[in-house]
Each structure stands twice: as C-alpha cells, then as structure tokens.
Coordinates of C-alpha atoms in Angstrom, one line a residue:
M551 CA -5.2 12.7 19.2
R552 CA -5.3 12.0 15.3
K553 CA -8.3 10.0 13.9
K554 CA -6.1 6.9 12.9
D555 CA -4.5 6.9 16.2
D556 CA -7.7 6.5 18.5
I557 CA -9.1 3.5 16.3
P558 CA -7.7 0.8 19.0
E559 CA -9.4 2.9 21.6
L560 CA -12.8 3.1 19.7
I561 CA -12.6 -0.6 19.4
E562 CA -11.9 -1.2 23.0
R563 CA -14.8 0.8 24.1
S564 CA -16.9 -0.8 21.6
R565 CA -16.1 -4.1 22.8
R566 CA -17.3 -2.9 26.3
E567 CA -20.6 -2.0 24.3
D568 CA -20.1 1.7 24.2
R569 CA -22.6 2.4 21.3
A570 CA -21.2 5.9 20.8
A571 CA -17.6 4.5 20.0
F572 CA -19.0 2.0 17.6
A573 CA -21.2 4.7 16.0
T574 CA -17.8 6.6 15.5
L575 CA -16.2 3.5 13.7
V576 CA -19.3 3.1 11.6
T577 CA -19.3 6.8 10.6
R578 CA -15.7 6.6 9.9
F579 CA -15.6 3.2 8.0
Q580 CA -19.1 3.4 6.2
P581 CA -17.9 5.1 3.0
L582 CA -15.0 2.6 2.6
V583 CA -17.5 -0.4 3.2
F584 CA -20.2 1.1 1.0
R585 CA -17.9 1.9 -1.9
L586 CA -16.6 -1.8 -1.7
A587 CA -20.2 -3.2 -1.5
F588 CA -21.3 -1.1 -4.6
R589 CA -18.5 -1.9 -6.7
L590 CA -19.0 -5.6 -6.0
L591 CA -22.8 -5.7 -6.0
C592 CA -23.3 -2.8 -8.7
D593 CA -26.7 -2.1 -7.1
E594 CA -27.0 0.8 -4.6
D595 CA -29.8 -0.8 -2.6
E596 CA -28.0 -4.1 -2.3
A597 CA -24.8 -2.1 -1.5
K598 CA -26.6 -0.4 1.4
D599 CA -28.0 -3.8 2.9
A600 CA -24.6 -5.3 2.6
T601 CA -23.0 -2.4 4.2
Q602 CA -25.7 -2.6 7.2
E603 CA -25.1 -6.3 7.5
T604 CA -21.4 -5.9 7.6
F605 CA -21.6 -3.6 10.5
V606 CA -23.9 -5.8 12.2
K607 CA -21.4 -8.6 11.8
V608 CA -18.6 -6.5 13.0
W609 CA -20.7 -5.5 16.4
M610 CA -21.4 -9.3 16.8
S611 CA -18.0 -10.4 16.4
L612 CA -15.6 -7.5 17.8
E613 CA -14.3 -9.9 20.4
E614 CA -12.8 -12.0 17.8
Y615 CA -10.8 -8.9 16.3
N616 CA -7.2 -9.5 16.5
P617 CA -5.4 -6.0 17.2
D618 CA -2.2 -7.3 15.6
Y619 CA -3.8 -6.8 12.2
R620 CA -5.1 -3.5 10.8
F621 CA -9.0 -2.8 11.4
A622 CA -9.7 -1.9 8.0
T623 CA -8.3 -5.1 6.5
W624 CA -10.5 -7.2 9.0
L625 CA -13.6 -4.8 8.0
Y626 CA -12.7 -5.4 4.3
R627 CA -12.4 -9.3 4.9
I628 CA -16.2 -9.1 6.5
A629 CA -17.4 -6.9 4.0
S630 CA -15.9 -9.0 1.2
N631 CA -17.4 -12.0 2.5
T632 CA -20.7 -10.5 2.8
C633 CA -21.0 -9.2 -0.5
Y634 CA -19.4 -12.6 -1.9
D635 CA -22.4 -14.2 0.0
R636 CA -24.9 -11.9 -1.7
L637 CA -23.5 -12.6 -5.1
R638 CA -23.7 -16.0 -4.7
S639 CA -27.3 -15.8 -3.5
L640 CA -28.5 -13.9 -6.5
S641 CA -29.2 -15.7 -9.7
R642 CA -27.6 -13.2 -11.7
S643 CA -25.9 -10.3 -11.0
P644 CA -27.9 -7.0 -11.6
E645 CA -27.0 -4.9 -14.6
T646 CA -24.9 -1.6 -13.7
G647 CA -27.1 1.1 -13.7
D648 CA -26.7 4.8 -14.7
A649 CA -26.1 6.0 -11.1
L650 CA -22.2 5.6 -11.1
P651 CA -20.0 8.0 -9.0
D652 CA -18.5 11.1 -10.7
L653 CA -14.7 11.0 -11.5
P654 CA -13.5 14.1 -9.7
A655 CA -13.1 17.0 -11.7
E656 CA -9.4 17.4 -11.7
E657 CA -8.9 17.5 -15.3
A658 CA -9.3 20.8 -16.6
D659 CA -10.3 19.4 -20.2
A660 CA -13.8 18.5 -20.6
E661 CA -13.3 16.3 -23.2
T662 CA -10.7 14.3 -21.2
R663 CA -13.1 14.1 -18.1
L664 CA -16.0 12.8 -20.4
A665 CA -13.5 10.1 -22.0
N666 CA -12.5 9.1 -18.6
K667 CA -15.8 9.0 -17.1
Q668 CA -17.1 6.8 -20.0
L669 CA -13.9 4.4 -19.7
K670 CA -14.7 4.1 -16.0
E671 CA -18.4 3.1 -16.5
L672 CA -17.2 0.6 -19.2
I673 CA -14.9 -0.9 -16.7
L674 CA -17.6 -0.9 -14.1
R675 CA -19.9 -2.6 -16.1
Y676 CA -17.3 -5.2 -17.3
T677 CA -16.3 -5.8 -13.8
S678 CA -20.3 -6.6 -12.9
E679 CA -20.1 -9.3 -15.6
L680 CA -17.0 -10.9 -14.0
P681 CA -17.6 -14.2 -12.0
P682 CA -18.0 -13.2 -8.2
R683 CA -14.5 -14.1 -7.3
Q684 CA -12.9 -12.7 -10.2
R685 CA -14.8 -9.4 -9.3
L686 CA -13.7 -9.6 -5.5
I687 CA -10.0 -9.8 -6.3
F688 CA -10.2 -7.1 -9.3
T689 CA -12.0 -4.7 -7.0
L690 CA -9.8 -5.2 -4.2
R691 CA -6.5 -5.1 -6.2
D692 CA -7.2 -2.8 -9.0
V693 CA -9.9 -0.5 -7.7
E694 CA -9.4 -0.4 -4.0
E695 CA -5.5 -0.7 -4.6
L696 CA -4.9 -3.0 -1.9
E697 CA -1.6 -5.0 -1.8
V698 CA -1.5 -8.6 -2.6
S699 CA -0.7 -9.3 1.1
E700 CA -3.9 -7.3 2.2
V701 CA -6.1 -9.2 -0.5
R702 CA -4.6 -12.6 0.7
E703 CA -5.6 -11.9 4.5
I704 CA -9.1 -10.5 3.5
T705 CA -9.8 -13.6 0.9
G706 CA -7.8 -16.3 2.4
L707 CA -6.6 -16.9 -1.2
S708 CA -2.9 -17.7 -1.9
P709 CA -1.0 -15.0 -3.7
G710 CA -0.7 -17.4 -6.8
K711 CA -4.4 -17.7 -6.9
I712 CA -5.0 -13.9 -6.3
K713 CA -2.7 -13.4 -9.2
S714 CA -4.4 -15.9 -11.5
L715 CA -7.9 -14.5 -10.8
L716 CA -6.7 -10.9 -11.3
Y717 CA -5.1 -12.0 -14.7
L718 CA -8.3 -13.7 -15.6
A719 CA -10.4 -10.9 -14.8
R720 CA -8.1 -8.0 -16.4
K721 CA -8.0 -10.5 -19.3
R722 CA -11.8 -10.6 -19.6
I723 CA -12.1 -6.8 -19.1
R724 CA -9.7 -6.2 -21.8
E725 CA -11.3 -8.7 -24.3
R726 CA -14.6 -6.9 -23.7
M727 CA -12.8 -3.4 -24.4
N728 CA -11.2 -4.8 -27.6
Q729 CA -14.7 -5.9 -28.7
I730 CA -15.7 -2.3 -28.6
D731 CA -12.6 -1.0 -30.4
S732 CA -13.1 -3.3 -33.3
S733 CA -16.3 -2.4 -33.8
L734 CA -15.8 1.2 -34.2

C-alpha cells in the first residue's frame, strides 16, 4: 500500500485511539507542519512549540475531521490558526535568525547558489516583517505553493480577500527589495 493511500486508514485507526497510527501520521506530516510554522513564526523554538501544539489539537479533534477534504488541508488550517494565534500573542514578531534552511544544491554554479541563498534570506526576513495575516497568506500561497481554493479552505477568507492580502504582501516585499537596490 502506498503512503498516500493509507492516510484514511491511519486516521480511522487514530480515531479509535490507536497511538501507533497517530504516531505514523505525526511522523509523516511533522515536516510539513514545522516548515509552515517556521516560515510563519521565524523562530525555531516557537515553530517546534507550534508544531507540537498543532498535533495535540489534531489528536483532540480527530472526530471533527471530514474525510471529504484532504487531511493535509485540514492540518494546514489547524497549524495556520495555531501560528496565527501565537503571532497575535507575541508583542513583536522575532527577527529572523541566521539559521535558515539551505537551498538545495541543484545549481552547479556556486555564485548562483550564493545569490539565491541571499535572495531567499532577504525574502524570509521581509516576510517576517509582514503583518500576521499577510504573512500567513504569502506563506501559504507563494512559499508553500497552495492553490487559492486551499488557502480559502485553510483560512476561511474569500478569494478576493486572499488576493488582496497577497498583493499587499508581495508589494511590501518588493518595496523592501527595491530599497536595497536603490542603496547600491
């Protein structure tokens, strides 16, 4: 049985309090949740806490999961809401540290890799400066590359509101990038 095909079975077993099945779900989806949390919170410890909190919420609300929808989308919604709540509770979002994930070393040219890494670091830093809602939408749509319909399902926002927030986030990041270009 392929990994993707056994998700409904793992969910059903988890609903019957099969901890081994739930542990398998956690193992499979933890990287996705952590990656989203880290991109939204820009702090490794906060992201770890949010990831753990997300899976506690999932365990507690498995009976509410509707199998008509993708499990990953439902999980994204819980993780996004958890991170959004944490962002609101923080007086100021923490600065992005130096511990950013490395780009895959697919490009043969070292200069290109370095330039791409620097660009990625700048975008992540500027993303951390966005208001929480813009950061959430930008991360889900442009970083995680989810469809607008999935972002709508996760956030509960209308497609128009999603596009508006995404436009504002992109504009703000572009303005910050242009400030660097004009100072060179």
